[in-house]
Amino acid sequence: MRKGRWRRAAIRVIVFALLACLLCPLALAEDQMIDPAYPVPQYVHWLLDVARGELGYQEGSRGYTKYGEWSGDPYAEWCAEFLCWCVDQVDQQHGLSLLRNAYPMYSGQNTGRNWFIREGRYIARTGFVDGWGSQWLIGQEESIASGSYVPQPGDWVFYSVDGTNTSHVALVEYCTQDAQGVITAHVIEGNMPDRVQRNTHQLTDWRVMGYGTVRDLADIVMQSGNTGKKVQELQDMLCYLGYLDAQYATGTYGPSTVEAVRAFQQATDKVPTGIANHHTQLTLQHIYEETYWQDDANFIVRDE
């Protein structure tokens, strides 16, 4: 009797061991959630909660949605309207002003992406923005490789079917990585095709144009005609170092900025193109910081 019990116990141990061996590869094959590389602001958690609460909402007759009605056109294509509505809900619930500050208020094609570009918070999937140039993470020597940026919770992802114009936008919820190292972004989106739902895409998906980011994470080549906060920051450094008159620090990369960049490039033994490329900006940032911290005028304590 004891021997029979021992044998049955041994058999159970063997069976459990075999099951563990069989299930182990399956466990390893499951996608692992990627921890965000940067702290996630509280307002992003609130925004995701609002978006999750809308999952399953379906458009009505002739494409009617409450999101379109809120934005002024009840029957509009409503992927952007959905995200903007969610941001507005967070503003109302928590007394914030995220809409038009942290996120754009828009409905037109390309408008949202261009807003993030002007705000200096856009990363292209390819690491190159048409009309501007290549991108790099702030302070890094290497440019951003195509498909390498891992979007963060709260980022907006812009899609395109022609490679030129945005055709859809979604909210990044989180990212996962499989056993082969393939990273997948998980998003919440509206108007796909007629409801709010979750979806996924791999970072190398050709339909992804780029990401409107929660944080300022990347710098970019700048040249004549560019406009936005990145240009303003460049001009402010040029002004401080004496290469540009303050009246031309307008946020628009005009002829005076071209000449100022060219003068700086000549002074630092670079090819004087007038284009603020990667190495020009890194050098400018280094010299600016070094000069600023050596300037006693920046640390004089004045009595009120």
Short mmCIF file of C-alpha atoms in Angstrom, two decimals:
data_model
loop_
_atom_site.label_atom_id
_atom_site.label_comp_id
_atom_site.label_asym_id
_atom_site.label_seq_id
_atom_site.Cartn_x
_atom_site.Cartn_y
_atom_site.Cartn_z
CA MET A 1 0.00 0.00 0.00
CA ARG A 2 2.74 2.44 0.93
CA LYS A 3 4.69 1.36 -2.15
CA GLY A 4 1.65 2.08 -4.37
CA ARG A 5 1.24 5.53 -2.85
CA TRP A 6 4.92 6.24 -3.40
CA ARG A 7 4.64 5.19 -7.01
CA ARG A 8 1.57 7.38 -7.60
CA ALA A 9 3.33 10.34 -5.99
CA ALA A 10 6.40 9.76 -8.15
CA ILE A 11 4.24 9.61 -11.26
CA ARG A 12 2.59 12.92 -10.32
CA VAL A 13 5.99 14.55 -9.88
CA ILE A 14 7.10 13.29 -13.28
CA VAL A 15 3.87 14.46 -14.93
CA PHE A 16 4.17 17.93 -13.37
CA ALA A 17 7.81 18.14 -14.46
CA LEU A 18 6.88 17.19 -18.03
CA LEU A 19 4.08 19.78 -18.06
CA ALA A 20 6.48 22.41 -16.79
CA CYS A 21 8.90 21.59 -19.59
CA LEU A 22 6.13 21.79 -22.15
CA LEU A 23 4.67 25.03 -20.82
CA CYS A 24 7.98 26.80 -20.23
CA PRO A 25 8.58 27.65 -23.92
CA LEU A 26 5.01 28.94 -24.13
CA ALA A 27 5.62 31.22 -21.17
CA LEU A 28 8.84 32.45 -22.69
CA ALA A 29 7.03 33.06 -25.98
CA GLU A 30 4.55 35.46 -24.37
CA ASP A 31 5.14 39.11 -25.11
CA GLN A 32 6.68 41.01 -22.21
CA MET A 33 5.48 44.50 -21.38
CA ILE A 34 8.20 47.14 -21.72
CA ASP A 35 8.57 49.56 -18.84
CA PRO A 36 8.42 53.19 -20.03
CA ALA A 37 11.87 54.69 -20.48
CA TYR A 38 10.70 57.96 -18.90
CA PRO A 39 8.38 58.76 -15.97
CA VAL A 40 4.76 58.84 -17.07
CA PRO A 41 2.99 62.06 -16.01
CA GLN A 42 -0.15 61.66 -13.94
CA TYR A 43 -2.24 63.33 -16.64
CA VAL A 44 -1.29 60.53 -19.04
CA HIS A 45 -2.71 57.95 -16.64
CA TRP A 46 -5.92 59.99 -16.46
CA LEU A 47 -6.03 60.29 -20.27
CA LEU A 48 -5.62 56.56 -20.73
CA ASP A 49 -8.36 55.91 -18.18
CA VAL A 50 -10.74 58.15 -20.13
CA ALA A 51 -9.85 56.47 -23.44
CA ARG A 52 -10.29 52.98 -21.96
CA GLY A 53 -13.71 54.01 -20.70
CA GLU A 54 -14.76 54.69 -24.30
CA LEU A 55 -13.78 51.26 -25.65
CA GLY A 56 -16.67 49.80 -27.61
CA TYR A 57 -18.33 53.12 -28.42
CA GLN A 58 -19.73 52.80 -31.95
CA GLU A 59 -20.72 55.52 -34.39
CA GLY A 60 -24.40 55.98 -35.18
CA SER A 61 -26.40 56.59 -38.33
CA ARG A 62 -24.48 58.32 -41.15
CA GLY A 63 -21.32 58.22 -39.02
CA TYR A 64 -22.61 60.32 -36.13
CA THR A 65 -20.43 60.43 -32.98
CA LYS A 66 -20.50 62.47 -29.80
CA TYR A 67 -16.84 63.28 -30.45
CA GLY A 68 -17.66 64.88 -33.80
CA GLU A 69 -20.58 66.77 -32.29
CA TRP A 70 -18.29 68.05 -29.52
CA SER A 71 -15.78 69.33 -32.09
CA GLY A 72 -18.41 70.96 -34.32
CA ASP A 73 -19.15 68.32 -36.98
CA PRO A 74 -21.27 65.38 -35.78
CA TYR A 75 -20.59 63.37 -38.96
CA ALA A 76 -16.86 63.98 -39.32
CA GLU A 77 -14.21 61.29 -39.61
CA TRP A 78 -13.44 61.17 -35.93
CA CYS A 79 -10.08 59.62 -34.99
CA ALA A 80 -8.58 63.00 -34.03
CA GLU A 81 -11.85 64.23 -32.54
CA PHE A 82 -11.91 61.20 -30.24
CA LEU A 83 -8.42 61.88 -28.85
CA CYS A 84 -9.06 65.60 -28.44
CA TRP A 85 -12.35 64.85 -26.67
CA CYS A 86 -10.51 62.54 -24.26
CA VAL A 87 -7.99 65.27 -23.48
CA ASP A 88 -10.81 67.74 -22.88
CA GLN A 89 -12.43 65.29 -20.46
CA VAL A 90 -9.21 65.18 -18.42
CA ASP A 91 -9.09 68.98 -18.43
CA GLN A 92 -12.66 69.19 -17.15
CA GLN A 93 -12.25 66.48 -14.52
CA HIS A 94 -8.94 67.72 -13.11
CA GLY A 95 -8.91 71.44 -13.81
CA LEU A 96 -6.05 71.25 -16.34
CA SER A 97 -5.33 72.93 -19.67
CA LEU A 98 -3.79 70.10 -21.66
CA LEU A 99 -5.71 70.76 -24.86
CA ARG A 100 -3.72 73.15 -27.09
CA ASN A 101 -0.77 72.89 -24.69
CA ALA A 102 0.24 69.27 -24.11
CA TYR A 103 -1.88 68.05 -27.05
CA PRO A 104 -3.32 69.73 -30.14
CA MET A 105 -6.94 70.60 -30.80
CA TYR A 106 -7.56 69.73 -34.41
CA SER A 107 -9.49 67.74 -37.01
CA GLY A 108 -7.72 68.44 -40.31
CA GLN A 109 -5.21 66.22 -42.09
CA ASN A 110 -1.55 66.78 -41.05
CA THR A 111 -2.57 69.47 -38.55
CA GLY A 112 -1.86 67.38 -35.47
CA ARG A 113 1.50 66.13 -36.67
CA ASN A 114 2.59 69.63 -37.71
CA TRP A 115 1.53 70.96 -34.30
CA PHE A 116 3.83 68.47 -32.56
CA ILE A 117 6.67 69.37 -34.96
CA ARG A 118 6.30 73.06 -34.10
CA GLU A 119 6.21 72.19 -30.40
CA GLY A 120 9.48 70.26 -30.77
CA ARG A 121 7.87 66.99 -29.67
CA TYR A 122 7.77 64.80 -32.75
CA ILE A 123 9.83 61.75 -33.69
CA ALA A 124 9.52 60.34 -37.20
CA ARG A 125 9.54 56.55 -37.55
CA THR A 126 12.39 56.88 -40.07
CA GLY A 127 14.29 59.40 -37.94
CA PHE A 128 13.94 61.97 -40.75
CA VAL A 129 11.37 64.74 -41.08
CA ASP A 130 10.69 66.12 -44.54
CA GLY A 131 11.54 69.82 -44.80
CA TRP A 132 13.73 69.60 -41.72
CA GLY A 133 16.21 66.73 -41.64
CA SER A 134 17.49 63.88 -39.48
CA GLN A 135 16.77 63.50 -35.75
CA TRP A 136 18.70 62.34 -32.71
CA LEU A 137 17.84 61.86 -29.07
CA ILE A 138 18.85 64.96 -27.13
CA GLY A 139 22.58 65.01 -26.42
CA GLN A 140 23.28 61.80 -28.37
CA GLU A 141 25.96 61.46 -31.04
CA GLU A 142 24.03 58.90 -33.10
CA SER A 143 21.00 59.68 -35.22
CA ILE A 144 17.72 57.90 -34.57
CA ALA A 145 17.62 54.69 -36.61
CA SER A 146 14.45 53.89 -38.53
CA GLY A 147 11.94 52.05 -36.37
CA SER A 148 14.03 52.31 -33.21
CA TYR A 149 12.02 54.77 -31.13
CA VAL A 150 9.88 52.95 -28.55
CA PRO A 151 6.76 55.09 -28.03
CA GLN A 152 5.79 56.00 -24.50
CA PRO A 153 2.33 55.87 -22.90
CA GLY A 154 0.43 58.98 -23.89
CA ASP A 155 2.26 59.51 -27.19
CA TRP A 156 0.11 60.00 -30.28
CA VAL A 157 0.99 57.90 -33.30
CA PHE A 158 0.31 59.25 -36.78
CA TYR A 159 -0.34 56.84 -39.65
CA SER A 160 -0.24 57.38 -43.41
CA VAL A 161 -1.24 55.36 -46.46
CA ASP A 162 0.70 57.48 -48.96
CA GLY A 163 3.82 58.29 -46.92
CA THR A 164 3.12 62.02 -47.15
CA ASN A 165 -0.15 62.88 -45.41
CA THR A 166 -1.54 61.67 -42.11
CA SER A 167 -4.60 59.47 -42.48
CA HIS A 168 -5.16 58.28 -38.90
CA VAL A 169 -4.07 58.96 -35.32
CA ALA A 170 -4.12 56.81 -32.17
CA LEU A 171 -3.11 56.97 -28.51
CA VAL A 172 -0.23 54.77 -27.30
CA GLU A 173 -1.21 52.67 -24.28
CA TYR A 174 1.96 50.56 -23.82
CA CYS A 175 4.55 48.50 -25.72
CA THR A 176 5.54 44.83 -25.60
CA GLN A 177 8.49 42.76 -26.84
CA ASP A 178 8.38 39.14 -27.96
CA ALA A 179 11.03 36.42 -27.63
CA GLN A 180 12.56 37.41 -30.97
CA GLY A 181 12.96 41.02 -29.84
CA VAL A 182 10.14 42.41 -31.99
CA ILE A 183 8.50 45.39 -30.30
CA THR A 184 4.79 46.07 -30.69
CA ALA A 185 2.97 49.26 -29.78
CA HIS A 186 -0.52 48.85 -28.32
CA VAL A 187 -2.85 51.74 -29.03
CA ILE A 188 -6.40 52.95 -28.43
CA GLU A 189 -8.07 54.51 -31.45
CA GLY A 190 -11.37 55.83 -32.70
CA ASN A 191 -12.99 55.53 -36.12
CA MET A 192 -11.41 52.14 -36.86
CA PRO A 193 -13.50 51.34 -38.73
CA ASP A 194 -16.58 52.54 -36.85
CA ARG A 195 -15.82 52.29 -33.13
CA VAL A 196 -13.31 52.89 -30.33
CA GLN A 197 -11.05 49.87 -29.99
CA ARG A 198 -7.56 48.64 -29.20
CA ASN A 199 -5.09 47.91 -31.98
CA THR A 200 -1.38 47.14 -32.43
CA HIS A 201 1.49 47.87 -34.79
CA GLN A 202 5.15 46.92 -34.94
CA LEU A 203 7.67 49.74 -34.74
CA THR A 204 8.79 49.07 -38.31
CA ASP A 205 5.27 49.25 -39.76
CA TRP A 206 5.53 51.36 -42.93
CA ARG A 207 2.18 52.99 -42.21
CA VAL A 208 3.57 54.76 -39.14
CA MET A 209 4.72 58.29 -39.97
CA GLY A 210 5.83 59.18 -36.47
CA TYR A 211 4.91 60.03 -32.91
CA GLY A 212 3.78 63.15 -31.13
CA THR A 213 5.65 62.68 -27.87
CA VAL A 214 4.67 63.55 -24.31
CA ARG A 215 8.20 64.78 -23.61
CA ASP A 216 10.79 66.74 -25.59
CA LEU A 217 13.08 63.82 -26.44
CA ALA A 218 14.73 64.57 -29.77
CA ASP A 219 16.55 67.32 -31.61
CA ILE A 220 16.45 67.81 -35.36
CA VAL A 221 18.37 69.38 -38.23
CA MET A 222 17.04 72.87 -38.91
CA GLN A 223 17.23 75.01 -42.00
CA SER A 224 15.72 78.01 -43.75
CA GLY A 225 11.93 78.13 -43.50
CA ASN A 226 11.54 75.99 -40.39
CA THR A 227 9.34 77.36 -37.61
CA GLY A 228 8.82 76.30 -34.02
CA LYS A 229 10.19 75.97 -30.51
CA LYS A 230 13.35 74.18 -31.61
CA VAL A 231 14.18 77.10 -33.87
CA GLN A 232 13.51 79.53 -31.01
CA GLU A 233 15.86 77.59 -28.72
CA LEU A 234 18.57 77.64 -31.39
CA GLN A 235 18.15 81.38 -31.88
CA ASP A 236 18.27 82.06 -28.14
CA MET A 237 21.65 80.32 -27.89
CA LEU A 238 22.96 82.19 -30.92
CA CYS A 239 21.81 85.47 -29.37
CA TYR A 240 23.47 84.70 -26.04
CA LEU A 241 26.76 83.94 -27.78
CA GLY A 242 26.57 87.11 -29.88
CA TYR A 243 25.92 85.62 -33.30
CA LEU A 244 22.33 86.83 -33.72
CA ASP A 245 20.55 90.05 -32.84
CA ALA A 246 17.61 89.51 -30.47
CA GLN A 247 15.14 91.10 -32.88
CA TYR A 248 15.58 88.09 -35.19
CA ALA A 249 14.85 85.50 -32.51
CA THR A 250 11.30 84.97 -33.74
CA GLY A 251 11.06 81.21 -33.94
CA THR A 252 11.34 81.31 -37.72
CA TYR A 253 14.58 80.24 -39.42
CA GLY A 254 15.06 83.23 -41.71
CA PRO A 255 18.04 84.80 -43.55
CA SER A 256 19.50 86.32 -40.37
CA THR A 257 19.49 82.93 -38.66
CA VAL A 258 21.12 81.35 -41.70
CA GLU A 259 23.92 83.93 -41.52
CA ALA A 260 24.29 83.52 -37.75
CA VAL A 261 24.62 79.75 -38.07
CA ARG A 262 27.10 80.20 -40.90
CA ALA A 263 29.19 82.56 -38.76
CA PHE A 264 29.15 80.10 -35.85
CA GLN A 265 30.19 77.26 -38.17
CA GLN A 266 33.10 79.30 -39.47
CA ALA A 267 34.19 80.15 -35.93
CA THR A 268 34.18 76.45 -34.96
CA ASP A 269 35.92 75.14 -38.09
CA LYS A 270 32.83 73.62 -39.66
CA VAL A 271 31.61 73.84 -43.24
CA PRO A 272 29.58 77.11 -43.30
CA THR A 273 26.34 75.85 -44.82
CA GLY A 274 23.96 77.88 -42.68
CA ILE A 275 22.10 74.65 -41.90
CA ALA A 276 22.03 73.71 -38.22
CA ASN A 277 22.99 70.06 -38.60
CA HIS A 278 23.61 67.49 -35.88
CA HIS A 279 27.24 68.33 -35.07
CA THR A 280 26.66 72.08 -35.34
CA GLN A 281 23.92 71.88 -32.73
CA LEU A 282 25.91 69.64 -30.38
CA THR A 283 28.84 72.04 -30.54
CA LEU A 284 26.58 75.06 -30.08
CA GLN A 285 24.92 73.47 -27.05
CA HIS A 286 28.29 72.63 -25.50
CA ILE A 287 29.73 76.11 -25.98
CA TYR A 288 26.52 77.76 -24.79
CA GLU A 289 26.42 75.73 -21.57
CA GLU A 290 30.11 76.24 -20.91
CA THR A 291 29.82 80.01 -21.45
CA TYR A 292 26.63 80.29 -19.42
CA TRP A 293 28.07 78.57 -16.36
CA GLN A 294 31.22 80.69 -16.50
CA ASP A 295 29.25 83.94 -16.70
CA ASP A 296 29.11 85.43 -13.20
CA ALA A 297 26.25 87.68 -14.25
CA ASN A 298 23.95 84.66 -14.26
CA PHE A 299 24.56 84.06 -10.56
CA ILE A 300 24.46 87.54 -9.05
CA VAL A 301 21.99 87.73 -6.17
CA ARG A 302 20.08 91.02 -6.25
CA ASP A 303 18.23 92.50 -3.31
CA GLU A 304 14.59 93.12 -3.98
#
